[in-house]
PDB file of C-alpha atoms in Angstrom:
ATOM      1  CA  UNK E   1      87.899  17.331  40.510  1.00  0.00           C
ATOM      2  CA  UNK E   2      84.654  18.327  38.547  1.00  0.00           C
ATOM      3  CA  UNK E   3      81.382  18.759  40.375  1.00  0.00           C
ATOM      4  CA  UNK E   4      78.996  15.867  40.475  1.00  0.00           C
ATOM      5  CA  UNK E   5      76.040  17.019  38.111  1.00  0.00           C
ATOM      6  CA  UNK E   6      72.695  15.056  39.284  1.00  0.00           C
ATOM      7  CA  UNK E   7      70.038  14.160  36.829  1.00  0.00           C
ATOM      8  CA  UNK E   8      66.214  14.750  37.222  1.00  0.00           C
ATOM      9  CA  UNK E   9      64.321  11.288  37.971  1.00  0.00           C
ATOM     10  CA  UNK E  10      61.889  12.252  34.886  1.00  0.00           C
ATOM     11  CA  UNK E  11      63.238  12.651  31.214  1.00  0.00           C
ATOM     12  CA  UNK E  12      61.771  15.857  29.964  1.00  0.00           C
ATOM     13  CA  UNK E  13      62.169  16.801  26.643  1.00  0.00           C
ATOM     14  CA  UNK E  14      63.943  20.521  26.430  1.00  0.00           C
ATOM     15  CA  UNK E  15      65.375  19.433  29.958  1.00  0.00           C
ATOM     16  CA  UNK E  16      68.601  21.864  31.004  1.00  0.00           C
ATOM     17  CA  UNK E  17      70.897  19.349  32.723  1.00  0.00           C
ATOM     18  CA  UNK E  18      73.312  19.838  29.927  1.00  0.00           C
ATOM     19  CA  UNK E  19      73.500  23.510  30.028  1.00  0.00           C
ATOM     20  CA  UNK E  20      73.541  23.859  34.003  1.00  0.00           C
ATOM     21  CA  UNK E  21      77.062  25.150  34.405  1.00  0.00           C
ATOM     22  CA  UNK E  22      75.651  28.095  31.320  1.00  0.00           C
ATOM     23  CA  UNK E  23      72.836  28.863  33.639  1.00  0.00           C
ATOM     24  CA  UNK E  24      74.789  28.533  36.794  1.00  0.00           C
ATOM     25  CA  UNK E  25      77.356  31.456  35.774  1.00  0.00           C
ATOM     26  CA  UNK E  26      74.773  33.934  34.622  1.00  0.00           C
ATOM     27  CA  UNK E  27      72.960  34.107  38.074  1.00  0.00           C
ATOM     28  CA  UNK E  28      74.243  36.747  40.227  1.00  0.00           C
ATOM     29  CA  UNK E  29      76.082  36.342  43.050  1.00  0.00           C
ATOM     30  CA  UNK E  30      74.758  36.514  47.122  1.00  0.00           C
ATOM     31  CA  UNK E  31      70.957  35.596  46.425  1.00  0.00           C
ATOM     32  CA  UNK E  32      69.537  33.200  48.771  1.00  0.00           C
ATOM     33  CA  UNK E  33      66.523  31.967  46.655  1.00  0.00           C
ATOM     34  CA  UNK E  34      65.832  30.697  43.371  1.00  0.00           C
ATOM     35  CA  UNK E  35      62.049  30.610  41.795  1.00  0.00           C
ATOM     36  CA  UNK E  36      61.389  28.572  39.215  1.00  0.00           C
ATOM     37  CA  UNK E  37      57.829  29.170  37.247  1.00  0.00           C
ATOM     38  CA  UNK E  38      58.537  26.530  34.904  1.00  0.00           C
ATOM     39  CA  UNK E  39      60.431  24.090  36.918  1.00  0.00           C
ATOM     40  CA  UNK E  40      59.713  20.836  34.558  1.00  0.00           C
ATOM     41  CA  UNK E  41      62.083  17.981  35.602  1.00  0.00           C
ATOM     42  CA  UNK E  42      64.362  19.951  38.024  1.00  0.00           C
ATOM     43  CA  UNK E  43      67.666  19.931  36.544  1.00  0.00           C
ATOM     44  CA  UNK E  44      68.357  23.823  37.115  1.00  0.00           C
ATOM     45  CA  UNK E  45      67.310  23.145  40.804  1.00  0.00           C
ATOM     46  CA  UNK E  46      68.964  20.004  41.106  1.00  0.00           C
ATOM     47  CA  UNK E  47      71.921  21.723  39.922  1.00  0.00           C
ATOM     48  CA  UNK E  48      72.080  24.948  41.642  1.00  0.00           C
ATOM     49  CA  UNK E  49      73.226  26.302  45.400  1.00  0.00           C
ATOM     50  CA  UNK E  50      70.989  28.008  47.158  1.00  0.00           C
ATOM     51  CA  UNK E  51      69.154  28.069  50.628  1.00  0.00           C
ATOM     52  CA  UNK E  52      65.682  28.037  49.515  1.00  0.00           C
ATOM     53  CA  UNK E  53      63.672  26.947  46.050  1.00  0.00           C
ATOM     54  CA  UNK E  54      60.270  27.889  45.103  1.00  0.00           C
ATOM     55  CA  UNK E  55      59.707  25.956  42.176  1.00  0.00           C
ATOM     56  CA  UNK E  56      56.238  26.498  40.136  1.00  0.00           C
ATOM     57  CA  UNK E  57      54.532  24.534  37.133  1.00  0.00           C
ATOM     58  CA  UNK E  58      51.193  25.063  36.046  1.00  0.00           C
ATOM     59  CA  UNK E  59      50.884  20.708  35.667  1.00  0.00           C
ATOM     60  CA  UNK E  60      48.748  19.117  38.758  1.00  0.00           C
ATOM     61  CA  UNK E  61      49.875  15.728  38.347  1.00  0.00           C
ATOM     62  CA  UNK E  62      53.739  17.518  38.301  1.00  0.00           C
ATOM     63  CA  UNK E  63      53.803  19.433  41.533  1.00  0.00           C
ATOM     64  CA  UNK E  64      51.136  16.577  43.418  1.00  0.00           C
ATOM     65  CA  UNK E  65      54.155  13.671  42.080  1.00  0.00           C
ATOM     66  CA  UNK E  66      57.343  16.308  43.604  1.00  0.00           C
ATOM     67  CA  UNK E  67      55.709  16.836  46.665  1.00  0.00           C
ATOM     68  CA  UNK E  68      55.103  12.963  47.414  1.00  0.00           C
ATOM     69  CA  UNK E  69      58.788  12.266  46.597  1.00  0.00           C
ATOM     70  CA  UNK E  70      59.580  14.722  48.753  1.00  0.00           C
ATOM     71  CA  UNK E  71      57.408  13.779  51.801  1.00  0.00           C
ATOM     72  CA  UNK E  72      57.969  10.157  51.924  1.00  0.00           C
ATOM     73  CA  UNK E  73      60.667   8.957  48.483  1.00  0.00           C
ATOM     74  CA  UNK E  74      60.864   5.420  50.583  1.00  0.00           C
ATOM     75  CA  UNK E  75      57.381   4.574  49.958  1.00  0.00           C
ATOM     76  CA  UNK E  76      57.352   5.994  46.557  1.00  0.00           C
ATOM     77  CA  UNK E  77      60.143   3.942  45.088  1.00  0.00           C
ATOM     78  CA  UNK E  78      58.314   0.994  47.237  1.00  0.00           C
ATOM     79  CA  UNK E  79      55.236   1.398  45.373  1.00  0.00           C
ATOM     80  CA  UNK E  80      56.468   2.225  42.080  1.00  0.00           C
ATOM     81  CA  UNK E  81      59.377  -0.073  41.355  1.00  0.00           C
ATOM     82  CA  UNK E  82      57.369  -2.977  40.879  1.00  0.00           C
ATOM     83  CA  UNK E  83      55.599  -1.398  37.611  1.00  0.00           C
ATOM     84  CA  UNK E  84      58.871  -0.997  35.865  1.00  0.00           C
ATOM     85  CA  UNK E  85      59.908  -4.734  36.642  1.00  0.00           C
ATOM     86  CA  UNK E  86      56.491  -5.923  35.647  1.00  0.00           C
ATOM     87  CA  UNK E  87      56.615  -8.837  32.544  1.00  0.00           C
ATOM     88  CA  UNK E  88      55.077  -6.977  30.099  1.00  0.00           C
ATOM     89  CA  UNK E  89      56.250  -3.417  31.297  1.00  0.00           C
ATOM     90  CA  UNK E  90      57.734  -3.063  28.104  1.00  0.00           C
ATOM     91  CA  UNK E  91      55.265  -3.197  25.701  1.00  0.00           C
ATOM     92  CA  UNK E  92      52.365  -1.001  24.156  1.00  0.00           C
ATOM     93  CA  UNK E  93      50.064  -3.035  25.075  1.00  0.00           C
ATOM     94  CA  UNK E  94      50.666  -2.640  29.033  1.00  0.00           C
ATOM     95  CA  UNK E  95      52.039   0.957  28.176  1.00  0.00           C
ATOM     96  CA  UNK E  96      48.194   2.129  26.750  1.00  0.00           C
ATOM     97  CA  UNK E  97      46.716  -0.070  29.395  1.00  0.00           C
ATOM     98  CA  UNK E  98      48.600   2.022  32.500  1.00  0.00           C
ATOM     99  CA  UNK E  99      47.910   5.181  30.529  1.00  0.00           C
ATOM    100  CA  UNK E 100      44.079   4.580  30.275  1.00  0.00           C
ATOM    101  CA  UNK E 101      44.729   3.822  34.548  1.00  0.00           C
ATOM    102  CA  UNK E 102      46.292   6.971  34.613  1.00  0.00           C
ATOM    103  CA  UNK E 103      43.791   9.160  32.796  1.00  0.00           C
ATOM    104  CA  UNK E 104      40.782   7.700  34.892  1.00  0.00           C
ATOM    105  CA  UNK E 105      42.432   7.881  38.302  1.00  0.00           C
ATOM    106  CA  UNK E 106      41.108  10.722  40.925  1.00  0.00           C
ATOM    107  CA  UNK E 107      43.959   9.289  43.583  1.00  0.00           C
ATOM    108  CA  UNK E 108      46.953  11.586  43.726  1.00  0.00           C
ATOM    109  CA  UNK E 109      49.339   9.073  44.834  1.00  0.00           C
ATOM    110  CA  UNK E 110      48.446   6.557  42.048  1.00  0.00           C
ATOM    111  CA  UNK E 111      48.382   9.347  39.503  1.00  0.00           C
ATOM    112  CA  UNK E 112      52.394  10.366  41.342  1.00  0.00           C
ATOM    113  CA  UNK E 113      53.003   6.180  40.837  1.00  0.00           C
ATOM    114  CA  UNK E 114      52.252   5.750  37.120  1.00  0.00           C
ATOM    115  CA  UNK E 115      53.142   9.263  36.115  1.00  0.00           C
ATOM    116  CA  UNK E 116      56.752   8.083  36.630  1.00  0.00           C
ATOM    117  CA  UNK E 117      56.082   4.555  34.739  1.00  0.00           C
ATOM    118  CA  UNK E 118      54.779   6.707  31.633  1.00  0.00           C
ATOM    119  CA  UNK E 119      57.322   9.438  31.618  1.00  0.00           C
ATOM    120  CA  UNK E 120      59.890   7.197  31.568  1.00  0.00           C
ATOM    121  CA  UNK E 121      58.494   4.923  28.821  1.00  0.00           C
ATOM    122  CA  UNK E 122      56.427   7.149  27.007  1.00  0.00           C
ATOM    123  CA  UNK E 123      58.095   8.476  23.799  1.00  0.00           C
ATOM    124  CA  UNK E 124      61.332  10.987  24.682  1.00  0.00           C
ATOM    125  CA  UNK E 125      59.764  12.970  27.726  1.00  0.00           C
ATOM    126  CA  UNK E 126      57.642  14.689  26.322  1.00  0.00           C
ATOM    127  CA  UNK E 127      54.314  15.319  28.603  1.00  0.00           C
ATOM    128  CA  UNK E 128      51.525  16.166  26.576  1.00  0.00           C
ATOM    129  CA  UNK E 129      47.329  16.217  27.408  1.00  0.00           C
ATOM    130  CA  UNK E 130      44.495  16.106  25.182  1.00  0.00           C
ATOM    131  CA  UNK E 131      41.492  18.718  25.457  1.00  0.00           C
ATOM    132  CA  UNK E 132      40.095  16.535  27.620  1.00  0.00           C
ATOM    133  CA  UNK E 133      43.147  16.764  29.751  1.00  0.00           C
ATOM    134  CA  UNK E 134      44.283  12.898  29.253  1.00  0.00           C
ATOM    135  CA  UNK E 135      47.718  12.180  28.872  1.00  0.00           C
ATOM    136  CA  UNK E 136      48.117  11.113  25.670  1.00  0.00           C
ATOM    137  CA  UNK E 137      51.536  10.378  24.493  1.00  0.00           C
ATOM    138  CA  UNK E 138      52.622   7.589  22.869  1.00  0.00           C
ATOM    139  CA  UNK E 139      54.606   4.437  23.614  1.00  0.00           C
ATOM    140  CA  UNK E 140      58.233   5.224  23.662  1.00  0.00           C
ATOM    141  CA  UNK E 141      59.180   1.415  21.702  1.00  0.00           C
ATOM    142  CA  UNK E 142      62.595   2.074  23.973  1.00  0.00           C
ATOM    143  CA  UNK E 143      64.988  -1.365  24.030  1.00  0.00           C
ATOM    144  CA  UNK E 144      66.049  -0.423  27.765  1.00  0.00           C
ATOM    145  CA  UNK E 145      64.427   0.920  30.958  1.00  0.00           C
ATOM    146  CA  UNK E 146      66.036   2.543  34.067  1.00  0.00           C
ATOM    147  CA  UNK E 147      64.391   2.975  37.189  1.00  0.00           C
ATOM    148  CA  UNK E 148      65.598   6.127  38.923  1.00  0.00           C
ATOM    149  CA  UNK E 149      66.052   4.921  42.903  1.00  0.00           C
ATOM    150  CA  UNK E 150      69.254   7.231  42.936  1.00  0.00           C
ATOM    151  CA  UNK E 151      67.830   9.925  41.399  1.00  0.00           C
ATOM    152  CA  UNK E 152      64.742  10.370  43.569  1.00  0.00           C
ATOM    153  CA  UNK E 153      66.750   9.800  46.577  1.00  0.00           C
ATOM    154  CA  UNK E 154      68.462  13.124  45.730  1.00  0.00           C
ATOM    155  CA  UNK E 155      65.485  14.747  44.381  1.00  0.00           C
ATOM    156  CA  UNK E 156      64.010  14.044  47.769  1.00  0.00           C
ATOM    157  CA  UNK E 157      67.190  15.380  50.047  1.00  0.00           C
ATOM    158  CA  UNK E 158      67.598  18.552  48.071  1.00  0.00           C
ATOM    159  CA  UNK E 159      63.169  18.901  48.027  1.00  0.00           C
ATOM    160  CA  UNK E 160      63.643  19.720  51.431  1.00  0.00           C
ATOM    161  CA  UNK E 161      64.779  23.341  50.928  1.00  0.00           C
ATOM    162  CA  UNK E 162      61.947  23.353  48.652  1.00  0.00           C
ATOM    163  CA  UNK E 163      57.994  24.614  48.472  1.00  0.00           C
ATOM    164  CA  UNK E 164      56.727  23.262  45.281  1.00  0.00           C
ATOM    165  CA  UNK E 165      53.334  25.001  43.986  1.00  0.00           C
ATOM    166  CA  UNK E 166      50.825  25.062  40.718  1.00  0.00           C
ATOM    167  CA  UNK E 167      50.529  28.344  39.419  1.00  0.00           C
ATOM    168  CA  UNK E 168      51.008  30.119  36.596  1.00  0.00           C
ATOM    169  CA  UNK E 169      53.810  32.177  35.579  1.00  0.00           C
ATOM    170  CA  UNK E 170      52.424  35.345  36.429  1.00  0.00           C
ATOM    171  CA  UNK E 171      51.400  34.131  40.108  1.00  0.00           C
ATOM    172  CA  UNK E 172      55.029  32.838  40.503  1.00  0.00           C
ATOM    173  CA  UNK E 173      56.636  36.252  39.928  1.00  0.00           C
ATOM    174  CA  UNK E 174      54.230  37.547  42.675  1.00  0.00           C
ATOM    175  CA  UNK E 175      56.295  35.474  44.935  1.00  0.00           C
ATOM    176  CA  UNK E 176      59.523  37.238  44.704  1.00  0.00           C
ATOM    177  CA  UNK E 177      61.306  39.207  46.923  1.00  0.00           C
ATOM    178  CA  UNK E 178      64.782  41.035  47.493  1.00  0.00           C
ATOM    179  CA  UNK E 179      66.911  38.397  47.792  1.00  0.00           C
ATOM    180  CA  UNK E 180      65.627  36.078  44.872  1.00  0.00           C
ATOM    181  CA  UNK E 181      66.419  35.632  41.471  1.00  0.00           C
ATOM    182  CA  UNK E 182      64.237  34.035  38.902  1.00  0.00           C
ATOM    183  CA  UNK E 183      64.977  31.546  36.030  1.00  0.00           C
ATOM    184  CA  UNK E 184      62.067  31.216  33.919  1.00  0.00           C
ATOM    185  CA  UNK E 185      62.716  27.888  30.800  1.00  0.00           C
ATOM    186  CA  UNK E 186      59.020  28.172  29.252  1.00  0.00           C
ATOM    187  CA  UNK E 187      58.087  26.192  26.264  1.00  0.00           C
ATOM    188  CA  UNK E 188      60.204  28.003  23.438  1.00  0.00           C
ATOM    189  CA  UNK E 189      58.983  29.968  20.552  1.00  0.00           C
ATOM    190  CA  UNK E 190      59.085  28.162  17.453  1.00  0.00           C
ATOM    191  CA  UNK E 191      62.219  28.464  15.296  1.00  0.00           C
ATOM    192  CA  UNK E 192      60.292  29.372  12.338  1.00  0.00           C
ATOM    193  CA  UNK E 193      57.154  32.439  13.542  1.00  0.00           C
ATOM    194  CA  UNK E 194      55.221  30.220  10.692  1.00  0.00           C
ATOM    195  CA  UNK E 195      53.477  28.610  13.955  1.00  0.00           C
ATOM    196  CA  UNK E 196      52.938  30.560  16.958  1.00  0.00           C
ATOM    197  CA  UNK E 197      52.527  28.134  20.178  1.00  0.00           C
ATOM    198  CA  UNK E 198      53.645  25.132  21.811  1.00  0.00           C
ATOM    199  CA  UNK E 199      52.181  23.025  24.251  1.00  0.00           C
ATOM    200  CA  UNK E 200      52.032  24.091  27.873  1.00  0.00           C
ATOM    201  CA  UNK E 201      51.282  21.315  29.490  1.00  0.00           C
ATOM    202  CA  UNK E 202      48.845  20.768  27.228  1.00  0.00           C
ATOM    203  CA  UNK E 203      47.315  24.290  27.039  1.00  0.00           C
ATOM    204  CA  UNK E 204      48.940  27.066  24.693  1.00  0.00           C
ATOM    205  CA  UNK E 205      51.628  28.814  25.246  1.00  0.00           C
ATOM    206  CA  UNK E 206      51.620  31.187  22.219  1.00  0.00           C
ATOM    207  CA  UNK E 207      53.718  34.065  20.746  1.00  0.00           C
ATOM    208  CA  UNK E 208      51.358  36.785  23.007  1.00  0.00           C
ATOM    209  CA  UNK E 209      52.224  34.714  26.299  1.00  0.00           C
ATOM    210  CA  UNK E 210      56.452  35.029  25.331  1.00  0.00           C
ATOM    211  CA  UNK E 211      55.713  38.748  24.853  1.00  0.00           C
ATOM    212  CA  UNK E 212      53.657  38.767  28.369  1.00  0.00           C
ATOM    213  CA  UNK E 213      56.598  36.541  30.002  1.00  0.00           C
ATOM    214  CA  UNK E 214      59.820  39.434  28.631  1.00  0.00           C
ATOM    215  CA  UNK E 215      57.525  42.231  29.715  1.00  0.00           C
ATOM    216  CA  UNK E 216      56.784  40.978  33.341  1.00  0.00           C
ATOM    217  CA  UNK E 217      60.608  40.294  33.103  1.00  0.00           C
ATOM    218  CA  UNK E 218      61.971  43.520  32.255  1.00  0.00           C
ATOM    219  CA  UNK E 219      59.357  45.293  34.643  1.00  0.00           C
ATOM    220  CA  UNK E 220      60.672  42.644  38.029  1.00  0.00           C
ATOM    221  CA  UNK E 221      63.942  44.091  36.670  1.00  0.00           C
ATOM    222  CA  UNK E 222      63.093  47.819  36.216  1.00  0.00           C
ATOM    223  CA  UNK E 223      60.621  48.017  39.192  1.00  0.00           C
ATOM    224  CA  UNK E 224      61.709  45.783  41.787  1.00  0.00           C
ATOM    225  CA  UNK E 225      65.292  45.405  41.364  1.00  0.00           C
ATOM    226  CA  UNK E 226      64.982  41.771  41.017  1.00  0.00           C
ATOM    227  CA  UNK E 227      67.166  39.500  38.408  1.00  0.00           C
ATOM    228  CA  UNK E 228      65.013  37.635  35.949  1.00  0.00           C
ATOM    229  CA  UNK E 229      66.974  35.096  33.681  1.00  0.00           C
ATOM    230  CA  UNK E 230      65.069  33.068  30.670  1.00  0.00           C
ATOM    231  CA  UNK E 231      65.880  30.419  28.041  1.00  0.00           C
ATOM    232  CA  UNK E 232      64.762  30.253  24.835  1.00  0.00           C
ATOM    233  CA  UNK E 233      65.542  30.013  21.093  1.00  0.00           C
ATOM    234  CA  UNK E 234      67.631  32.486  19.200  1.00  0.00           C
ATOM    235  CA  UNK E 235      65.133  33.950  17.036  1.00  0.00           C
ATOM    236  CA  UNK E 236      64.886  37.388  15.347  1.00  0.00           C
ATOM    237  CA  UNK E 237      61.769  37.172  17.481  1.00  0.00           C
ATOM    238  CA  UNK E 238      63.375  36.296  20.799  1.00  0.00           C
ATOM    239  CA  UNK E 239      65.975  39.279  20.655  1.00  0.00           C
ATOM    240  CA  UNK E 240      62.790  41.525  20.056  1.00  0.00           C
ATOM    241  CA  UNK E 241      61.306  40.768  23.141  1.00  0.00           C
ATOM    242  CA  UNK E 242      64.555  40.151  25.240  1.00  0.00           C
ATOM    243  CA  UNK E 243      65.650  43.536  23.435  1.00  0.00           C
ATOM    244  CA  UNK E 244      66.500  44.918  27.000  1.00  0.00           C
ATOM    245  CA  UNK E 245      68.470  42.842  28.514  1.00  0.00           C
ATOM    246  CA  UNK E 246      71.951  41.224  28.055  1.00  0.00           C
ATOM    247  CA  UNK E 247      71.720  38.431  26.231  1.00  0.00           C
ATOM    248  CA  UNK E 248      74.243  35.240  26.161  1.00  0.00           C
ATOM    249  CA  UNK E 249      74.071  32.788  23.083  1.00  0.00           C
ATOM    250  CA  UNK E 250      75.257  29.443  23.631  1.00  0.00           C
ATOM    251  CA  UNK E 251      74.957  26.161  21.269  1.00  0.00           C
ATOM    252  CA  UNK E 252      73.016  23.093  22.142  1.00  0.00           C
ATOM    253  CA  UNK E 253      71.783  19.336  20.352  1.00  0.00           C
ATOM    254  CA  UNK E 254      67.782  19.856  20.440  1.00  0.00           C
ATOM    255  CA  UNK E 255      65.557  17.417  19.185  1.00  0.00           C
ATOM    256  CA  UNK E 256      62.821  14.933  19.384  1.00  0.00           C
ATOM    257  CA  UNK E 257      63.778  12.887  17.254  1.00  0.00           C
ATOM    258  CA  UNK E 258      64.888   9.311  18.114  1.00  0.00           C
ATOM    259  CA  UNK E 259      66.954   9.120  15.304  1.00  0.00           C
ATOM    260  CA  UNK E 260      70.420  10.397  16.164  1.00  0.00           C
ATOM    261  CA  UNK E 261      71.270  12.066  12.562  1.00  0.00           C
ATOM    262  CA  UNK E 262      68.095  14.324  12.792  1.00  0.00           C
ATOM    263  CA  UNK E 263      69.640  16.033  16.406  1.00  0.00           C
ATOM    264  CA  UNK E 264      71.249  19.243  14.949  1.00  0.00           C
ATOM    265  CA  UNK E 265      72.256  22.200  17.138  1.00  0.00           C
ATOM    266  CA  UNK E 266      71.021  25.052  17.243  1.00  0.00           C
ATOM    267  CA  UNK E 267      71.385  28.491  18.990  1.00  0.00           C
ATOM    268  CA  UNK E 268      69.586  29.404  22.475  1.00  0.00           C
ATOM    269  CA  UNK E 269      69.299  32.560  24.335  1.00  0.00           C
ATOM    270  CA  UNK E 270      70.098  33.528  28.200  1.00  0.00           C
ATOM    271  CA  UNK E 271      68.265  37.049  28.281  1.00  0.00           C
ATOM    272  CA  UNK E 272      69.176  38.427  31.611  1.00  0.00           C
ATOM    273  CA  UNK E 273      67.497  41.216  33.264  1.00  0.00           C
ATOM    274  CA  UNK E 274      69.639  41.789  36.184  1.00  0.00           C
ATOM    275  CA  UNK E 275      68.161  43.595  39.520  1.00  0.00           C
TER     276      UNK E 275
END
């Protein structure tokens, strides 16, 4: 009977529920806890076995929404059902109207409530802020909406061998200890080196910060004996920087695009830097 593979509540563009079971099998064996620095939706963790999760993203509004569903899921799908079974939920018009809420609200658990209503109708996951750190993606013009009760029921359950925190990458790894391993799925270098960063959560996240991420990799590896595992594309660049450790290739559909024609795989990376 195949395992039951649970989906993240949030859609998340360059989300790894499809490529679990690929992640799964490169972990080794007996540790007790995985760390995440770049946790996004959750479908690694969601998707894994082990006792404990520290799970990291450098996004407020992120880590502030996880650890609500986590504390009290009941009275988060309470309060945020009703805005996805509102008359005119599905329109621009209330869309840009509960994004303008969003980017002027100081309350954490409003911010958690309509974070939810614009990730899941806000254009294919993506989670994007402005200078001015507003959220500013765009309408998502989708036909159909699900609400996921399910899905935050079981984020909640499995939260509870979890400590969720904001921090950067380099503060995460600071974290680890003998018995970890660490799966790092930052923004990916461009396919073509023609432009050199992507958004981080609406910072940069540029060709200098991939290098920075493989070196503190290898060194967790070479100093402290602990495994380090990361995803990314298959770039001549990539296999520079992940030039010391085994690396796994595996095939996956990646795009934005709405349009199904313009979804092409391409090649991804496990670099593994085993402890």
């Amino acid at each position: 009977m195949p395992k039951i593979k649970h989906r993240p509540f949030l859609k998340w563009a360059g989300g790894k529920f499809r490529l679990t079971e690929h992640i799964n099998s490169a972990f080794p064996a007996n540790k007790e806890c995985l760390i995440e620095p770049f946790v996004g939706a959750g479908a690694v963790f969601l998707n894994s076995n082990f006792k404990r999760y520290i799970l990291a993203d450098i996004n407020p509004d992120l880590i502030n929404l996880f650890n609500i569903v986590k504390n009290d899921v009941e009275q988060y799908i309470l309060d945020s059902k009703p805005l996805f079974k509102a008359e005119n939920a599905n329109t621009s018009e209330y869309y840009y109207n509960k994004r303008g809420q969003f980017n002027c609200s100081k309350d954490p658990f409003e911010r958690a409530i309509l974070f939810l209503y614009l990730n899941r109708y806000g254009f294919n996951g993506l989670c994007r802020y402005n200078r001015k750190n507003e959220f500013n993606v765009p309408f998502g013009a989708y036909k159909m909406h699900y609400f996921p009760e399910d899905e935050l029921r079981y984020f909640s359950h499995k939260a509870q061998s979890a400590v969720f925190f904001c921090r950067d990458f380099q503060e995460t790894f600071k974290l680890a200890e003998k018995n970890t391993v660490i799966y790092c799925d930052p923004p990916y270098a461009p396919l073509s080196q023609g432009s050199n960063f992507t958004g981080y959560s609406g910072n940069q996240f540029d060709l200098a910060d991939q290098k920075a991420l493989a070196e503190l990799a290898r060194l967790t590896h070479k100093e402290r004996q602990i495994s380090v595992l990361i995803s990314n594309h298959d770039t001549k660049f990539t296999r520079e920087i992940y030039k010391d450790a085994v690396l796994k290739t595996i095939k996956v559909q990646r795009s934005i695009s709405q349009s199904p024609d313009k979804r092409i795989k391409v090649k991804e990376l496990i670099a593994i830097f085993h402890g």
